[in-house]
Short mmCIF file of C-alpha atoms in Angstrom, two decimals:
data_model
loop_
_atom_site.label_atom_id
_atom_site.label_comp_id
_atom_site.label_asym_id
_atom_site.label_seq_id
_atom_site.Cartn_x
_atom_site.Cartn_y
_atom_site.Cartn_z
CA MET A 683 -0.01 0.00 -0.01
CA LEU A 684 2.84 2.38 0.88
CA VAL A 685 4.49 1.73 -2.48
CA ARG A 686 1.24 2.57 -4.28
CA ILE A 687 0.93 5.81 -2.35
CA LEU A 688 4.50 6.80 -3.21
CA LEU A 689 4.08 5.95 -6.87
CA LEU A 690 0.81 7.86 -7.27
CA PRO A 691 2.41 11.36 -7.34
CA LEU A 692 4.96 10.13 -9.89
CA SER A 693 2.17 8.76 -12.10
CA LEU A 694 0.28 12.04 -11.88
CA LEU A 695 3.39 14.00 -12.82
CA LEU A 696 4.00 11.76 -15.81
CA LEU A 697 0.37 12.08 -16.92
CA GLN A 698 0.53 15.87 -16.61
CA ALA A 699 3.83 16.06 -18.54
CA CYS A 700 2.59 13.94 -21.42
CA SER A 701 -0.68 15.85 -21.57
CA GLN A 702 1.42 18.89 -22.39
CA HIS A 703 2.85 16.95 -25.34
CA ASP A 704 -0.53 16.11 -26.90
CA PRO A 705 -0.21 17.93 -30.27
CA ARG A 706 -3.95 18.51 -30.51
CA ALA A 707 -3.64 20.81 -27.50
CA PHE A 708 -1.36 23.29 -29.30
CA MET A 709 -1.66 22.59 -33.04
CA GLY A 710 -4.38 23.61 -35.41
CA GLU A 711 -6.30 20.75 -37.01
CA VAL A 712 -4.83 21.37 -40.47
CA GLU A 713 -1.26 21.44 -39.15
CA TYR A 714 -1.90 18.32 -37.07
CA GLN A 715 -3.38 16.33 -39.97
CA GLN A 716 -0.54 17.37 -42.28
CA LEU A 717 2.04 16.10 -39.81
CA VAL A 718 0.16 12.82 -39.26
CA GLN A 719 -0.02 12.21 -43.00
CA THR A 720 3.67 13.10 -43.41
CA LEU A 721 4.65 10.48 -40.80
CA THR A 722 2.26 7.76 -41.98
CA PRO A 723 4.54 6.31 -44.72
CA TYR A 724 7.28 5.79 -42.13
CA VAL A 725 5.16 3.56 -39.90
CA HIS A 726 3.42 1.37 -42.51
CA LYS A 727 4.41 -1.28 -45.02
CA LYS A 728 4.94 0.09 -48.48
CA PRO A 729 2.40 -0.77 -51.21
CA GLU A 730 3.03 -3.91 -53.22
CA GLY A 731 5.16 -3.24 -56.29
CA ILE A 732 6.58 0.01 -54.93
CA ALA A 733 10.30 0.40 -54.21
CA TYR A 734 11.33 1.71 -50.80
CA ASN A 735 12.64 4.94 -52.27
CA GLU A 736 9.27 5.59 -53.92
CA ARG A 737 7.23 5.45 -50.71
CA PHE A 738 7.25 9.21 -50.26
CA SER A 739 6.10 10.08 -53.75
CA ASP A 740 3.25 12.58 -53.93
CA ARG A 741 1.24 10.16 -56.06
CA LEU A 742 0.94 7.84 -53.04
CA LYS A 743 -0.57 10.48 -50.77
CA PRO A 744 -4.17 9.30 -51.40
CA TYR A 745 -3.12 5.73 -50.61
CA TYR A 746 -1.54 6.68 -47.28
CA ALA A 747 -4.45 9.00 -46.42
CA ARG A 748 -6.85 6.06 -46.77
CA LEU A 749 -4.49 3.81 -44.81
CA GLN A 750 -4.15 6.34 -42.01
CA ALA A 751 -7.92 6.64 -41.73
CA ALA A 752 -8.48 2.87 -41.88
CA THR A 753 -5.94 2.19 -39.12
CA GLU A 754 -6.93 5.18 -36.95
CA GLY A 755 -3.39 6.51 -37.13
CA GLN A 756 -2.73 9.42 -34.82
CA LEU A 757 0.13 11.44 -33.43
CA ARG A 758 -0.27 10.82 -29.72
CA PHE A 759 2.71 12.79 -28.40
CA TYR A 760 4.96 15.39 -30.00
CA LYS A 761 7.57 17.88 -28.83
CA GLN A 762 10.14 20.03 -30.60
CA GLN A 763 13.48 20.53 -28.91
CA ASP A 764 15.59 22.95 -30.96
CA SER A 765 15.86 21.37 -34.42
CA LEU A 766 14.72 17.91 -33.22
CA HIS A 767 11.10 16.83 -33.42
CA TYR A 768 10.23 13.91 -31.13
CA PHE A 769 7.05 11.93 -31.78
CA TYR A 770 4.99 8.94 -30.74
CA TYR A 771 2.60 7.68 -33.43
CA VAL A 772 -0.10 5.06 -32.70
CA ARG A 773 -2.14 3.05 -35.21
CA ARG A 774 -4.24 -0.10 -35.31
CA ASP A 775 -2.62 -3.31 -36.51
CA PRO A 776 -4.80 -4.44 -39.44
CA SER A 777 -3.23 -7.91 -39.41
CA SER A 778 -4.53 -8.61 -35.90
CA LEU A 779 -7.84 -10.41 -35.40
CA PHE A 780 -8.36 -8.32 -32.27
CA GLU A 781 -8.29 -4.61 -31.55
CA HIS A 782 -4.55 -4.24 -31.23
CA TYR A 783 -2.43 -1.13 -31.65
CA LEU A 784 1.20 -0.47 -32.48
CA GLY A 785 3.23 2.50 -31.25
CA PHE A 786 6.21 4.08 -33.00
CA GLY A 787 8.57 6.51 -31.34
CA GLY A 788 11.26 8.52 -33.02
CA VAL A 789 12.75 11.84 -34.00
CA PHE A 790 13.02 13.81 -37.21
CA THR A 791 14.47 17.02 -38.60
CA LYS A 792 12.97 19.11 -41.38
CA ASN A 793 13.93 21.94 -43.71
CA SER A 794 12.47 25.43 -44.10
CA LEU A 795 9.74 24.02 -46.34
CA GLY A 796 8.59 21.63 -43.65
CA GLN A 797 9.91 18.55 -45.46
CA ILE A 798 11.47 15.77 -43.38
CA THR A 799 15.21 15.60 -44.06
CA PHE A 800 16.05 12.86 -41.54
CA LEU A 801 13.99 10.44 -39.47
CA GLU A 802 15.03 7.79 -36.96
CA LEU A 803 12.62 5.29 -35.40
CA PHE A 804 13.85 4.40 -31.93
CA PHE A 805 11.26 1.74 -31.30
CA GLN A 806 8.11 -0.10 -32.33
CA THR A 807 5.94 -1.57 -29.60
CA PRO A 808 4.45 -5.06 -29.71
CA ARG A 809 0.69 -5.43 -30.24
CA LEU A 810 -1.06 -3.67 -27.37
CA SER A 811 -4.52 -2.65 -26.31
CA TRP A 812 -5.23 1.06 -26.70
CA GLN A 813 -4.78 1.63 -22.97
CA GLN A 814 -1.46 -0.20 -22.96
CA ALA A 815 -0.24 1.62 -26.07
CA ASP A 816 -1.09 4.92 -24.44
CA GLN A 817 0.35 4.21 -21.01
CA ARG A 818 3.56 2.57 -22.16
CA GLY A 819 3.94 5.17 -24.86
CA ARG A 820 3.95 7.89 -22.17
CA LEU A 821 6.90 6.26 -20.43
CA LEU A 822 8.80 5.66 -23.64
CA PHE A 823 8.19 9.18 -24.91
CA GLU A 824 9.43 10.74 -21.69
CA GLU A 825 12.49 8.53 -22.00
CA LEU A 826 13.11 9.94 -25.51
CA LEU A 827 12.83 13.52 -24.28
CA GLN A 828 15.11 13.00 -21.31
CA LYS A 829 17.80 10.79 -22.87
CA GLY A 830 17.34 11.09 -26.63
CA HIS A 831 16.77 7.34 -26.97
CA ALA A 832 14.90 4.41 -25.37
CA LYS A 833 17.79 1.98 -24.93
CA ALA A 834 16.81 1.20 -21.34
CA TYR A 835 13.66 -0.51 -22.65
CA VAL A 836 15.22 -2.39 -25.58
CA GLY A 837 14.98 -6.08 -24.82
CA ASN A 838 11.84 -5.62 -22.71
CA ARG A 839 9.31 -7.16 -25.10
CA ASP A 840 6.38 -5.82 -23.10
CA TYR A 841 7.44 -2.36 -24.29
CA ILE A 842 9.58 -2.71 -27.40
CA LYS A 843 9.33 -5.25 -30.21
CA THR A 844 12.05 -3.74 -32.38
CA PRO A 845 14.93 -2.98 -32.44
CA ASN A 846 16.26 -6.29 -31.19
CA ALA A 847 19.02 -8.79 -31.94
CA ASP A 848 17.57 -9.45 -35.39
CA PHE A 849 16.40 -6.02 -36.61
CA TYR A 850 17.56 -2.42 -36.47
CA TYR A 851 16.22 0.77 -38.04
CA ASN A 852 18.10 1.71 -41.19
CA SER A 853 17.70 5.49 -41.21
CA ARG A 854 19.32 5.81 -44.64
CA GLU A 855 16.57 3.73 -46.25
CA ASN A 856 13.89 4.47 -43.63
CA ARG A 857 13.06 0.84 -42.96
CA TRP A 858 13.63 -1.92 -40.46
CA ASP A 859 16.55 -4.00 -41.66
CA TYR A 860 18.46 -7.14 -40.69
CA THR A 861 21.29 -6.89 -38.17
CA GLU A 862 24.64 -8.37 -39.16
CA ASN A 863 23.99 -11.56 -37.18
CA SER A 864 20.22 -11.70 -37.64
CA SER A 865 18.72 -15.19 -37.40
CA TRP A 866 16.36 -14.12 -40.22
CA LYS A 867 19.11 -13.07 -42.58
CA PHE A 868 18.79 -16.33 -44.54
CA ILE A 869 15.69 -14.81 -46.18
CA GLN A 870 17.74 -11.92 -47.53
CA GLU A 871 20.42 -14.32 -48.74
CA ALA A 872 17.79 -16.49 -50.44
CA ARG A 873 16.42 -13.46 -52.27
CA LEU A 874 19.87 -12.48 -53.46
CA GLU A 875 20.51 -15.99 -54.71
CA ALA A 876 17.15 -16.07 -56.48
CA ARG A 877 17.91 -12.79 -58.25
CA GLN A 878 21.19 -14.22 -59.53
CA GLU A 879 19.51 -17.34 -60.91
CA ASP A 880 16.27 -15.93 -62.31
CA GLN A 881 15.78 -13.99 -65.49
CA PRO A 882 14.62 -11.33 -65.58
CA GLU A 883 16.06 -10.13 -62.28
CA VAL A 884 13.65 -9.97 -59.33
CA PRO A 885 13.02 -6.35 -58.19
CA LEU A 886 15.04 -5.40 -55.14
CA ASP A 887 11.92 -4.59 -53.16
CA ALA A 888 10.23 -7.93 -53.78
CA GLN A 889 9.79 -9.74 -50.48
CA PRO A 890 8.01 -12.99 -49.57
CA GLU A 891 5.06 -12.77 -47.22
CA ALA A 892 6.96 -14.79 -44.64
CA ASP A 893 9.67 -12.16 -44.42
CA PRO A 894 9.38 -10.71 -40.89
CA ILE A 895 10.70 -7.36 -42.10
CA THR A 896 7.45 -6.72 -43.97
CA ALA A 897 5.44 -7.35 -40.81
CA LEU A 898 7.15 -4.59 -38.85
#
């Protein structure tokens, strides 16, 4: 009981702090929706037949707008610190048979035109209920603001699914990629071998459904 009493003020402080980072509290609706739609391609699988470097093409904006609406994608927390923009984005997982959500936390920079010039995803949560995604996201987001990363939670699968021993975020290509010693790297090697044997060459972005990268 004493522990609960001591933890209650801390929980209230955390709730108050994160409430200040709710972008809807200080952004206009147009600005908010523009930012959500800008971030949406970074937290979803790319469309079939589209190369990774084509994901941000203007012609795909209608596709991502529909996807964002269908998955209830929203920017839950956001804070700018100098040139760094920290965010926590939550969306439904359409591959789940239940009402599960995924959270994505990261940071980005942008130019004078408002275009993202660099983005790093620090984590993706496992499938969570909305309440879990919100509560754990608060803790993770505060960790990002205080330390600039969430390394303390990496390996805790209740909070962070990736990165892990098999996958890391490749910020040059803006995608989850295989680590050097990934136990799933055989899939990448099989694709490379298939491209060498088959004619015509298989597109670089072609991936089998079983590839865990595409499920991230």
